[in-house]
Coordinates of C-alpha atoms and ligand atoms in Angstrom, one line a residue:
X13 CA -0.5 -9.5 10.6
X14 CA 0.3 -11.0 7.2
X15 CA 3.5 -11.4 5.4
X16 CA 4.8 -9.5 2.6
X17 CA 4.0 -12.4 0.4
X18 CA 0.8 -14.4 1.7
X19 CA -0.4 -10.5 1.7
X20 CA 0.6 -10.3 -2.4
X21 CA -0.6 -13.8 -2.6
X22 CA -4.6 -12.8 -1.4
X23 CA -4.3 -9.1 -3.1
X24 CA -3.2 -11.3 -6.1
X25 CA -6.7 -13.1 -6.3
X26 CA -8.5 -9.5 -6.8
X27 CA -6.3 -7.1 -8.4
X28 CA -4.3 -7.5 -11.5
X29 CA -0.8 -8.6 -10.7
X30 CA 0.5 -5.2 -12.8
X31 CA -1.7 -3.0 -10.0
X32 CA 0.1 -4.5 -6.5
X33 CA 3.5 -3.6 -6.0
X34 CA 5.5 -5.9 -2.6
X35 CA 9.1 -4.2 -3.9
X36 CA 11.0 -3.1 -0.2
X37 CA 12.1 0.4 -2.4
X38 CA 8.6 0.6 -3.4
X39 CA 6.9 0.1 -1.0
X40 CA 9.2 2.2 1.5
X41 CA 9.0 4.9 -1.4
X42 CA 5.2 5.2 -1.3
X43 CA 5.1 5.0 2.3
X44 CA 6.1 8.6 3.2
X45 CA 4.0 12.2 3.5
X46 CA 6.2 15.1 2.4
X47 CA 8.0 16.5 5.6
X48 CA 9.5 12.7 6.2
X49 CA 9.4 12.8 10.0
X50 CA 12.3 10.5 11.5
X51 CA 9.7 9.7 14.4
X52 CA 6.8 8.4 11.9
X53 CA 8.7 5.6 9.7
X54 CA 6.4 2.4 8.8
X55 CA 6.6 0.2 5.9
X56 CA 3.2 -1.2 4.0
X57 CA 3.3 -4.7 2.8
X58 CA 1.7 -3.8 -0.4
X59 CA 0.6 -0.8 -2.6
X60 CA -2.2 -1.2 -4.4
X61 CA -3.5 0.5 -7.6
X62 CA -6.7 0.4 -7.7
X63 CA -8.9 1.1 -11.3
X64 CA -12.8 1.4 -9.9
X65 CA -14.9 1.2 -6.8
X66 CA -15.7 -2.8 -7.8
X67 CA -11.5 -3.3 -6.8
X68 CA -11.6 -0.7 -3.7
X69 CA -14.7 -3.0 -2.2
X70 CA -12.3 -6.4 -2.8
X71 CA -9.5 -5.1 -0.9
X72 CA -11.3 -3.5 1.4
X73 CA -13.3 -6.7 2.1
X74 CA -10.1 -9.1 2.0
X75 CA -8.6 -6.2 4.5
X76 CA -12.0 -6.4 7.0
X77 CA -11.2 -10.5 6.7
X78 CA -7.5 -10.8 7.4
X79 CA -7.5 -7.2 10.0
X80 CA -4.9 -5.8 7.7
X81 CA -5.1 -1.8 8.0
X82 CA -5.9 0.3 4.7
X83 CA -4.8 3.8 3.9
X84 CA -5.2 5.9 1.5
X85 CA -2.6 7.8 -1.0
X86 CA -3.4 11.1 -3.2
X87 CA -0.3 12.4 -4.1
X88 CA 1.5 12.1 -1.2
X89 CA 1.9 15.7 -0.4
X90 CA 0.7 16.3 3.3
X91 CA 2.5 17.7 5.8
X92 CA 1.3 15.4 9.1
X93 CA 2.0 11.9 8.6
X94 CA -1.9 11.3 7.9
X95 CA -0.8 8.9 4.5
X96 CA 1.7 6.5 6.3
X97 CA 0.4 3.0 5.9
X98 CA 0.6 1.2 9.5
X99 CA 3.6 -1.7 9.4
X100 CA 2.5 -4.4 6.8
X101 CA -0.4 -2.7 5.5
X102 CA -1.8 -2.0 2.4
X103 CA -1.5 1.8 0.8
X104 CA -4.3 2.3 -1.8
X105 CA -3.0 4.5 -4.3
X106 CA -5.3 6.5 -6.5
X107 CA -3.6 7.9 -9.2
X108 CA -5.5 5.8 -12.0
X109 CA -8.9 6.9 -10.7
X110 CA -8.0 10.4 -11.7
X111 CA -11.1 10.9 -14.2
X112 CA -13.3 14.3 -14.5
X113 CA -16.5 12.4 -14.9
X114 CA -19.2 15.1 -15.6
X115 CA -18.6 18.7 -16.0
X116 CA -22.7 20.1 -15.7
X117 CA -22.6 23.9 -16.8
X118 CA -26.5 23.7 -15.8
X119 CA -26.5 22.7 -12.3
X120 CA -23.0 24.4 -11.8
X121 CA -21.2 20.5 -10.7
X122 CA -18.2 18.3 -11.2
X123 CA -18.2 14.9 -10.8
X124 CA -15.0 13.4 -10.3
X125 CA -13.2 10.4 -8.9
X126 CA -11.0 11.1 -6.2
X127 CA -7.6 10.9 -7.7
X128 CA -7.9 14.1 -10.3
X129 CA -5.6 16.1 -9.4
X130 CA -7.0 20.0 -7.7
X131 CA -5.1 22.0 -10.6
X132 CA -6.4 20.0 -13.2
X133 CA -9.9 19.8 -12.3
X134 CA -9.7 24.0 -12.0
X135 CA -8.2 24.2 -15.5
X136 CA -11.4 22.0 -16.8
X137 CA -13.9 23.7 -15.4
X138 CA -12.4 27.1 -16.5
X139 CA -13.1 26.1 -20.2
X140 CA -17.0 26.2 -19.0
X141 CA -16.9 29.7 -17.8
X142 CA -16.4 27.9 -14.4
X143 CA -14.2 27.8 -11.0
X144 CA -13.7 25.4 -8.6
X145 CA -12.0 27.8 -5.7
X146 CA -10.6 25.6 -3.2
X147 CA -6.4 26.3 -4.4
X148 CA -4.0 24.4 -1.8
X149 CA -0.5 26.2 -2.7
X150 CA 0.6 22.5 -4.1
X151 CA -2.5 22.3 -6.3
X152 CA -0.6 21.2 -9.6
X153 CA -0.2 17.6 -7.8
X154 CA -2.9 17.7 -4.8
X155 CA -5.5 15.1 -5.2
X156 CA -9.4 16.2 -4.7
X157 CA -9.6 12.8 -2.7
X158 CA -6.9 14.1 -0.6
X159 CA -8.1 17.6 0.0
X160 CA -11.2 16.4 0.7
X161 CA -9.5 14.1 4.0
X162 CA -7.4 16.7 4.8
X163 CA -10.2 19.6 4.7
X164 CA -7.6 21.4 2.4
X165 CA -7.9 25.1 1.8
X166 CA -6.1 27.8 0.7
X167 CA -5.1 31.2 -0.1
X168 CA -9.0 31.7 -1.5
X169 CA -10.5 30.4 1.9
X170 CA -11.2 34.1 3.1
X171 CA -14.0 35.1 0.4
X172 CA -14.7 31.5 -0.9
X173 CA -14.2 29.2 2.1
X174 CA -12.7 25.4 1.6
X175 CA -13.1 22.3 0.2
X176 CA -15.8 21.7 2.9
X177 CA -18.0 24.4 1.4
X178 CA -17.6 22.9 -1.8
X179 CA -18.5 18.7 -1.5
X180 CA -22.1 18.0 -2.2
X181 CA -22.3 14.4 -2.9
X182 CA -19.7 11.7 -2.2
X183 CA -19.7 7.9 -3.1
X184 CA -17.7 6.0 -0.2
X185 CA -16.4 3.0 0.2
X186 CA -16.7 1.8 3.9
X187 CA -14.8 -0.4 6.3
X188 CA -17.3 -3.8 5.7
X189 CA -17.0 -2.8 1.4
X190 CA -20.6 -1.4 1.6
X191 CA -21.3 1.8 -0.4
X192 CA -22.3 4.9 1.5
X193 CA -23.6 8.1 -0.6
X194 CA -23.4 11.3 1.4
X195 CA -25.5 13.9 -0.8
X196 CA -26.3 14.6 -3.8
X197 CA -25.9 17.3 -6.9
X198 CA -28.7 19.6 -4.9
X199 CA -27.2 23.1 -3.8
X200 CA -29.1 23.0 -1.0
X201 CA -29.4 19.8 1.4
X202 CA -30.9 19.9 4.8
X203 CA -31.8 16.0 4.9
X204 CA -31.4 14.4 7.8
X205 CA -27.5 14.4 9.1
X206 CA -24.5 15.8 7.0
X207 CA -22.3 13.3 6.4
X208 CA -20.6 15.0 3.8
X209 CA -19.4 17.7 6.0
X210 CA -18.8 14.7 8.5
X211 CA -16.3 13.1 6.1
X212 CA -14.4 16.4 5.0
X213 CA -11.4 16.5 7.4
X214 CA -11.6 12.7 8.3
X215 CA -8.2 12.2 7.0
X216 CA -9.3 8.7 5.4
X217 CA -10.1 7.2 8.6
X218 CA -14.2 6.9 8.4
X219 CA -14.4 5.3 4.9
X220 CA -12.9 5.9 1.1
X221 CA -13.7 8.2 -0.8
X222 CA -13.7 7.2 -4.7
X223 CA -16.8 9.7 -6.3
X224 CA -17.3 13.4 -5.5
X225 CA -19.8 15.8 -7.0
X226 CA -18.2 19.3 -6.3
X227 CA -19.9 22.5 -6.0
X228 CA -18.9 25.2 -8.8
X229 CA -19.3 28.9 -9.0
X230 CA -19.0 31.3 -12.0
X231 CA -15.3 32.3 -13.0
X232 CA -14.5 35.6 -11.7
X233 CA -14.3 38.4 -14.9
X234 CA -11.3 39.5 -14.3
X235 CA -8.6 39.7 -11.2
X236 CA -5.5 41.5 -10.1
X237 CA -3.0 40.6 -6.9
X238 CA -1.4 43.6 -5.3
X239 CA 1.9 42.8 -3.0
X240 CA 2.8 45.3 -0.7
X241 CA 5.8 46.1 1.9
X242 CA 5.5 47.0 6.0
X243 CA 8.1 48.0 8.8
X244 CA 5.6 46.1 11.1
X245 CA 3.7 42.7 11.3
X246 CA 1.0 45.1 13.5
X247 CA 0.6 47.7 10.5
X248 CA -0.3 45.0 7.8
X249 CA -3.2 43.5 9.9
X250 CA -3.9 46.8 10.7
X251 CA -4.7 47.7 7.4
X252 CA -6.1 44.4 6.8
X253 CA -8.6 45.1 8.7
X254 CA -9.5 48.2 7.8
X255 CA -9.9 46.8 4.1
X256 CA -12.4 44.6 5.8
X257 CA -14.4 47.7 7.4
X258 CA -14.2 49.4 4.1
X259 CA -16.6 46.6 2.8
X260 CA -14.2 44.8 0.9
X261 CA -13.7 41.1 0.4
X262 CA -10.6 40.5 -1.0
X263 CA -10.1 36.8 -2.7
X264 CA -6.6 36.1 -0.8
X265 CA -5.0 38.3 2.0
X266 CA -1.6 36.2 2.1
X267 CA 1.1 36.8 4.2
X268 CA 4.9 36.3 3.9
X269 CA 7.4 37.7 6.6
X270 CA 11.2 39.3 6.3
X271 CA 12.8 35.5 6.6
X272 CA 10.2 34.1 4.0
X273 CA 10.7 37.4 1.9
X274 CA 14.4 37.0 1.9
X275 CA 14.5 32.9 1.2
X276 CA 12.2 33.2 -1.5
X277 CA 14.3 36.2 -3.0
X278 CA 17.7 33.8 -2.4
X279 CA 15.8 31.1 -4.2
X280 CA 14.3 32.4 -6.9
X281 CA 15.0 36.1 -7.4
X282 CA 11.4 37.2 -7.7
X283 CA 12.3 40.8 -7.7
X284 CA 11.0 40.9 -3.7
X285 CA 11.8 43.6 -1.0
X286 CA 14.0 41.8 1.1
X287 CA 14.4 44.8 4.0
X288 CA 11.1 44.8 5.4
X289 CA 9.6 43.3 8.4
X290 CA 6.6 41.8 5.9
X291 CA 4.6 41.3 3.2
X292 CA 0.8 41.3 2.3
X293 CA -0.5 39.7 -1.3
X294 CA -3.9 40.7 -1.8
X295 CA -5.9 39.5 -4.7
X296 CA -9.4 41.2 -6.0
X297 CA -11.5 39.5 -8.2
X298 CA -14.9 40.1 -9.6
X299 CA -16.6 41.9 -12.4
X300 CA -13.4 44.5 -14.1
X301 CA -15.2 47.7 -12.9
X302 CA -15.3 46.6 -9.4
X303 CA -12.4 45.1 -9.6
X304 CA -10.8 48.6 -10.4
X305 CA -12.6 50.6 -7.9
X306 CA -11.6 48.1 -5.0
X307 CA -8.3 48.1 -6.1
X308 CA -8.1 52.1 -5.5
X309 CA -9.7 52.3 -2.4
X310 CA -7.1 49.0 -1.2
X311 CA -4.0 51.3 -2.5
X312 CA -5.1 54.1 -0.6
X313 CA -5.9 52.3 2.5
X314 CA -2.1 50.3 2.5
X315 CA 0.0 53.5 1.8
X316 CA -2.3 54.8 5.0
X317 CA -0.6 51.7 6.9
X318 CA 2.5 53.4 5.8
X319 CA 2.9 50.5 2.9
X320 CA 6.4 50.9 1.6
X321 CA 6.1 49.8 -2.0
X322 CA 3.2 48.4 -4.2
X323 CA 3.6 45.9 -6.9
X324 CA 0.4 45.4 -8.7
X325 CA -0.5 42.8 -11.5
X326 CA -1.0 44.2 -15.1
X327 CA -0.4 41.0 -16.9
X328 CA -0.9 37.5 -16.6
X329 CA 2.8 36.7 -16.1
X330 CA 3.4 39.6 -13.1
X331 CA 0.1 37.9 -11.7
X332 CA 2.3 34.1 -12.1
X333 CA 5.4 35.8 -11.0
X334 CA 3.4 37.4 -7.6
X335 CA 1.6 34.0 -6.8
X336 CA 5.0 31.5 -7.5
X337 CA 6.9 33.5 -5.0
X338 CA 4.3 33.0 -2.3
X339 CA 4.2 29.6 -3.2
X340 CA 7.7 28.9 -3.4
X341 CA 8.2 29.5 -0.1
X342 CA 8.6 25.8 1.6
X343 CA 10.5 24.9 -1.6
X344 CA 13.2 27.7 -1.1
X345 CA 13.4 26.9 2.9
X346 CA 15.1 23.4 1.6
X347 CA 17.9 25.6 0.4
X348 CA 18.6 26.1 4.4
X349 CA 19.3 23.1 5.8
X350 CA 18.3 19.3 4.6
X351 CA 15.3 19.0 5.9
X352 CA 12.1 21.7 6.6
X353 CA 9.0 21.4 8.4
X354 CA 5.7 23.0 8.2
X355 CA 3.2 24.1 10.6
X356 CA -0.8 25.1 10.5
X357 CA -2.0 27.1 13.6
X358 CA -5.1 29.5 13.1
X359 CA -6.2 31.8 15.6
X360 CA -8.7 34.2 15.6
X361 CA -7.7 37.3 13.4
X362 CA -7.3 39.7 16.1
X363 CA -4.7 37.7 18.0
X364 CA -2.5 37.0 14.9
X365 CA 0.2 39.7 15.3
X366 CA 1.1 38.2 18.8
X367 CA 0.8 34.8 17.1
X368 CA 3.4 35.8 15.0
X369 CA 5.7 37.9 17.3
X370 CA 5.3 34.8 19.6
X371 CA 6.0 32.1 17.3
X372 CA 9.4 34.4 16.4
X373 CA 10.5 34.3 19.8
X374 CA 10.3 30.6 20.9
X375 CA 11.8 29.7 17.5
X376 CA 15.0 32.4 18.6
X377 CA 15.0 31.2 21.9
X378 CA 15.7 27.8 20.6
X379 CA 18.3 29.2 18.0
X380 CA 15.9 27.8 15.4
X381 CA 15.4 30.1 11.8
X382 CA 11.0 30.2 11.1
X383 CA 9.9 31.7 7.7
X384 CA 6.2 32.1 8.1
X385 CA 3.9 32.5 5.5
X386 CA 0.4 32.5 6.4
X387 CA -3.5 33.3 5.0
X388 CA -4.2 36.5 7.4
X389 CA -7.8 37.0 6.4
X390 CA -8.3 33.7 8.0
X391 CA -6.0 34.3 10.6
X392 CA -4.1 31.3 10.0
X393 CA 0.2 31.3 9.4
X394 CA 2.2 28.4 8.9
X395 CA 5.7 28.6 10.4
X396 CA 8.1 27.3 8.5
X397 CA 11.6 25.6 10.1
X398 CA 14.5 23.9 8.0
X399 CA 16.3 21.8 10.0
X400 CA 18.2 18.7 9.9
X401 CA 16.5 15.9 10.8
X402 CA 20.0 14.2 11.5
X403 CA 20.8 16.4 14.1
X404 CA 19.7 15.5 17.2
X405 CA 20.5 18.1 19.5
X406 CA 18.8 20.4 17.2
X407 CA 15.4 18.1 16.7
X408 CA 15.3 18.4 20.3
X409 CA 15.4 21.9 20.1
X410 CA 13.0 21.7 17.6
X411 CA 10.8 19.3 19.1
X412 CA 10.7 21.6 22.1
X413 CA 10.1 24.8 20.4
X414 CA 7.1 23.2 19.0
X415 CA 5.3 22.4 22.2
X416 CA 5.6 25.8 23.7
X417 CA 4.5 27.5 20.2
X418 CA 1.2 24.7 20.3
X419 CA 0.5 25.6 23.7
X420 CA 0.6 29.6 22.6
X421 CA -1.7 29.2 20.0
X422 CA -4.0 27.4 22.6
X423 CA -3.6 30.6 24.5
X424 CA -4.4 32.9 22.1
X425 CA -8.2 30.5 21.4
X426 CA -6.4 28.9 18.2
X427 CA -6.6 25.7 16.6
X428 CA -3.7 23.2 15.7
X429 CA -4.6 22.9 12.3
X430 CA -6.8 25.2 10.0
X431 CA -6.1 23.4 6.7
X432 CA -3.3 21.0 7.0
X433 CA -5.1 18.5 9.4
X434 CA -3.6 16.3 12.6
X435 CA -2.6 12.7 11.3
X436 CA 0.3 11.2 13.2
X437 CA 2.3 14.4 14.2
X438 CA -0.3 16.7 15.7
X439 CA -2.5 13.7 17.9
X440 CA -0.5 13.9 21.2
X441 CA -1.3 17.9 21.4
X442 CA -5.3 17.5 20.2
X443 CA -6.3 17.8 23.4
X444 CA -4.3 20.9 23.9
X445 CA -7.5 22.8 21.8
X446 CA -10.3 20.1 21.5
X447 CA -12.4 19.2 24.7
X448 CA -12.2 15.4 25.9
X449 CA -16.1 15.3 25.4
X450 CA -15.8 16.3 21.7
X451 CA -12.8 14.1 21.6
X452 CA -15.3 11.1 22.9
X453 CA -17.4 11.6 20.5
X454 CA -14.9 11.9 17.8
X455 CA -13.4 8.1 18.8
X456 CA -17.1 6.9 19.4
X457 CA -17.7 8.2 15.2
X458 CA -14.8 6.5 14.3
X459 CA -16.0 3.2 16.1
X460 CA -19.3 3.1 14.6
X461 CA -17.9 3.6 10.9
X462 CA -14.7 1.4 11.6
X463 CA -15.4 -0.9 14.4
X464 CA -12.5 -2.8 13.3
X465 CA -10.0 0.0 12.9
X466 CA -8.7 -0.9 9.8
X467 CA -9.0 2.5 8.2
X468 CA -6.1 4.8 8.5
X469 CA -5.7 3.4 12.2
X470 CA -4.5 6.0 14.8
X471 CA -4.6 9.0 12.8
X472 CA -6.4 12.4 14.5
X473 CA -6.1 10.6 17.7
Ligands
LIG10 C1 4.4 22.5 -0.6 C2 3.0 22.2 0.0 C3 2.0 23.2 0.1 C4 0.8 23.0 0.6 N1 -0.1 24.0 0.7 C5 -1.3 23.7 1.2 C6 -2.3 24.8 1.3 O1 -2.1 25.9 0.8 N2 -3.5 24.5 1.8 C7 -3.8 23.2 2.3 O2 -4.9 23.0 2.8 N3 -2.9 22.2 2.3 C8 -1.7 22.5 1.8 N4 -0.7 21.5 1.8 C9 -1.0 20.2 2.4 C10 -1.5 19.1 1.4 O3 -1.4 19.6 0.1 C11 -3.0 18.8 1.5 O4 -3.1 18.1 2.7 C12 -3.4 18.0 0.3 O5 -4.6 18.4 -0.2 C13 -3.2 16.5 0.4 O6 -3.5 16.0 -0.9 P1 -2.8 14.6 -1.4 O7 -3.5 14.2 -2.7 O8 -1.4 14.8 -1.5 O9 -3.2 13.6 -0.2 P2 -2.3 12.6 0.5 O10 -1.2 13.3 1.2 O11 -2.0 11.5 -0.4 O12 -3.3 12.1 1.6 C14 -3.8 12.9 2.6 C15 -4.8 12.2 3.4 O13 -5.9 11.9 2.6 C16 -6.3 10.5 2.7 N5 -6.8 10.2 1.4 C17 -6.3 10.3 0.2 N6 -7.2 9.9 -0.8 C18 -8.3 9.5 -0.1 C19 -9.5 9.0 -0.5 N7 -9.8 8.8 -1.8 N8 -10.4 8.6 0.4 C20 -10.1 8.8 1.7 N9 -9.0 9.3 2.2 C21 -8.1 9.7 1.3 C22 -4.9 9.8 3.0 O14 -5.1 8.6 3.5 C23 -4.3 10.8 4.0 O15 -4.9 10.6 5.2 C24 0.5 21.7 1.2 C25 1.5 20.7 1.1 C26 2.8 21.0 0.6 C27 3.8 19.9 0.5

């Protein structure tokens, strides 16, 4: 591996010296993910900032020459270890390729380059009549390059699925600096293999992404989100699913249980019901009329559930002031301890109650607090558990809890990560939930695109 220097010295002969930063602060500052896990520290040599595809190919190239792993930086924001440069490598930071290239009201596309930012993109096409669905909860700074490795999704995945649903084209950069396109701005594409879908969830480690044309839909007419209150995590799936056999398709069925309720409530008194067992958030959306007529038969089916309370949006700000308090859940968890860390299991729908109950247990058994928040319709949660990262009895505890509640959800037919991906933290317990034939294949993939293993090395697996 190349020094810090010789590495600047060669990333000097294709970049801008103002774009390549060999600082120790910056570079140790740009080499973490957001949960900062004390078992996952590395250090790149370099960060790189790079302007167009012409600058990705040169590093990329002068990285195949020298075997000097690449990876990949958004904004920094996931929650597995999948953006931490290997020791001495370079990070490729994309937050000057953050351009909306072509909005096309026509064909109903985006094309963008892979730094714009999720939130901003939404806002754009919004002005067109427009919406690009795909809404990770930390969508104000979430990258569309990122979501795209990480297969992001969120709260909207129930009616409108995730970002995989929504790539139709992508320009890639790929380990030897060639160019790969994937699509193109058809709705419709059944042409040989789909590589598109292929790259989604890749978590940077097949080729770089720098163009993607995006699917869009038509903006909803109007919406509402309706929070309501249960003694029992049972009753609220319960009705959940019996909004589901009523015909309805809600936009979000969220979830947020008594210790999220209460740490959110701490944090940022949202005016929340902090004595009971949990919380639905159910969003409608769609022309006003069916809006409203959903919306009826919803508030009848949750005070059938024996729904305590029901806050429903009339305005734009109690529709902000619903949605920031579900959002603000990992943010309030910091107020518990110095440290907090996130999880992603998804099972199917019907074994989420025991998920839940489950998860509760191991985390008490281990004297550990969880907050879970979670997308139900998708049957997906993500337990929530501050610690101290300093403390290493209770890591161990932690560290513990967290096998037993991976090997549950393998129990219960559930995957390790519905949205979040695998990266560094999750790659030990893959094979808890994937097959070692898939998982063959899977390295056999990465081979043929990166024979060298200079993109993203050991992430996934
Ligand atoms: C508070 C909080 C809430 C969150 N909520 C959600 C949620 O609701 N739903 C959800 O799905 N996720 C959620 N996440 C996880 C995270 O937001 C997503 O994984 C996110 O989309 C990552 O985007 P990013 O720009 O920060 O990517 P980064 O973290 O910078 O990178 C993620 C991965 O993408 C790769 N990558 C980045 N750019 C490229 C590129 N151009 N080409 C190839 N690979 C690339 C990186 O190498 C890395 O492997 C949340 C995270 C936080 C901290």
């Amino acid at each position: 591996m190349l020094t810090s220097e010789k590495l600047n010295q060669y990333l000097s002969n294709v970049l801008p010296k103002s774009n390549i930063l060999t600082g120790l602060e910056e570079r140790y500052a740009y080499s973490q993910d957001a949960l900062n896990t004390p078992e996952i520290k590395n250090i790149a040599g370099a960060v790189v900032f790079v302007e167009n595809i012409e600058q990705i190919q040169a590093v990329v190239k002068l990285a195949a020459k020298h075997k000097i792993p690449v990876v990949c930086r958004g904004a920094g924001t996931n929650v597995v270890g999948a953006c931490i440069p290997e020791n001495n490598g370079i990070i490729l930071n994309f937050s000057k390729m953050n351009k909306i290239l072509e909005i096309n009201p026509a064909n109903m596309t985006a094309r963008v380059q892979a730094g714009v930012v999720v939130g901003d993109l939404q806002k754009e096409v919004e002005k067109f009549g427009l919406c690009y669905p795909p809404d990770p909860s930390n969508l104000a700074v979430s990258t569309i390059g990122g979501s795209i490795a990480q297969a992001s999704a969120g709260a909207k995945a129930f009616k409108y699925g995730s970002t995989k649903d929504y790539v139709l084209d992508l320009t890639v950069v790929m380990a030897d600096g060639s160019i790969l396109k994937t699509g193109s701005s058809t709705i419709k594409n059944a042409t040989g293999y789909n590589l598109s879908t292929l790259f989604v969830g890749s978590e940077g480690t097949l080729g770089i992404v720098v163009e993607a044309t995006l699917k869009l839909i038509p903006k909803p007419e109007t919406r509402i989100v309706m929070m309501s209150y249960f003694d029992s995590v049972d009753a609220s799936i319960q009705a959940v699913n019996s909004i589901i056999e009523h015909k309805i398709t809600p936009a979000t069925i969220d979830f947020m249980d008594r210790n999220a309720i209460q740490t959110v409530e701490d944090f940022k008194g949202a005016g929340l019901l902090t004595n009971k067992e949990c919380a639905l958030i159910i969003e409608v959306d769609g022309l006003a009329c069916a809006v409203d007529y959903q919306k009826n038969i919803i508030e009848k089916i949750l005070v059938n559930y024996g729904a305590a309370e029901i806050q429903i949006s009339g305005s734009d700000d109690e529709y902000d002031r619903i949605w920031s308090a579900r959002r603000a859940s990992m943010a309030a968890c910091t107020r518990l301890k110095p440290n907090v860390t996130t999880d992603d299991l998804v099972v199917p729908r019907e074994n989420l109650a025991k998920l839940v109950s489950g998860v509760r247990e191991i985390c008490e058994k281990y004297g550990l607090t969880v907050c879970m928040v979670g997308h139900v319709g998708d049957g997906s949660v993500h337990p929530q558990i501050p610690i101290d990262y300093n403390d290493a009895e209770e890591y161990s505890r932690f560290k513990r809890a967290k096998s037993e509640i991976y090997k549950l959800t393998a129990k219960l037919g559930g995957l390790l990560s519905g949205e979040h991906g695998i990266g560094m933290l999750k790659r030990e317990a893959i094979g808890l939930v994937i097959n070692e034939t898939a998982l063959d294949y899977m390295r056999q993939i990465k081979k043929t695109f990166d024979p060298e293993n200079i993109l993203n090395p050991y992430k996934i697996f």
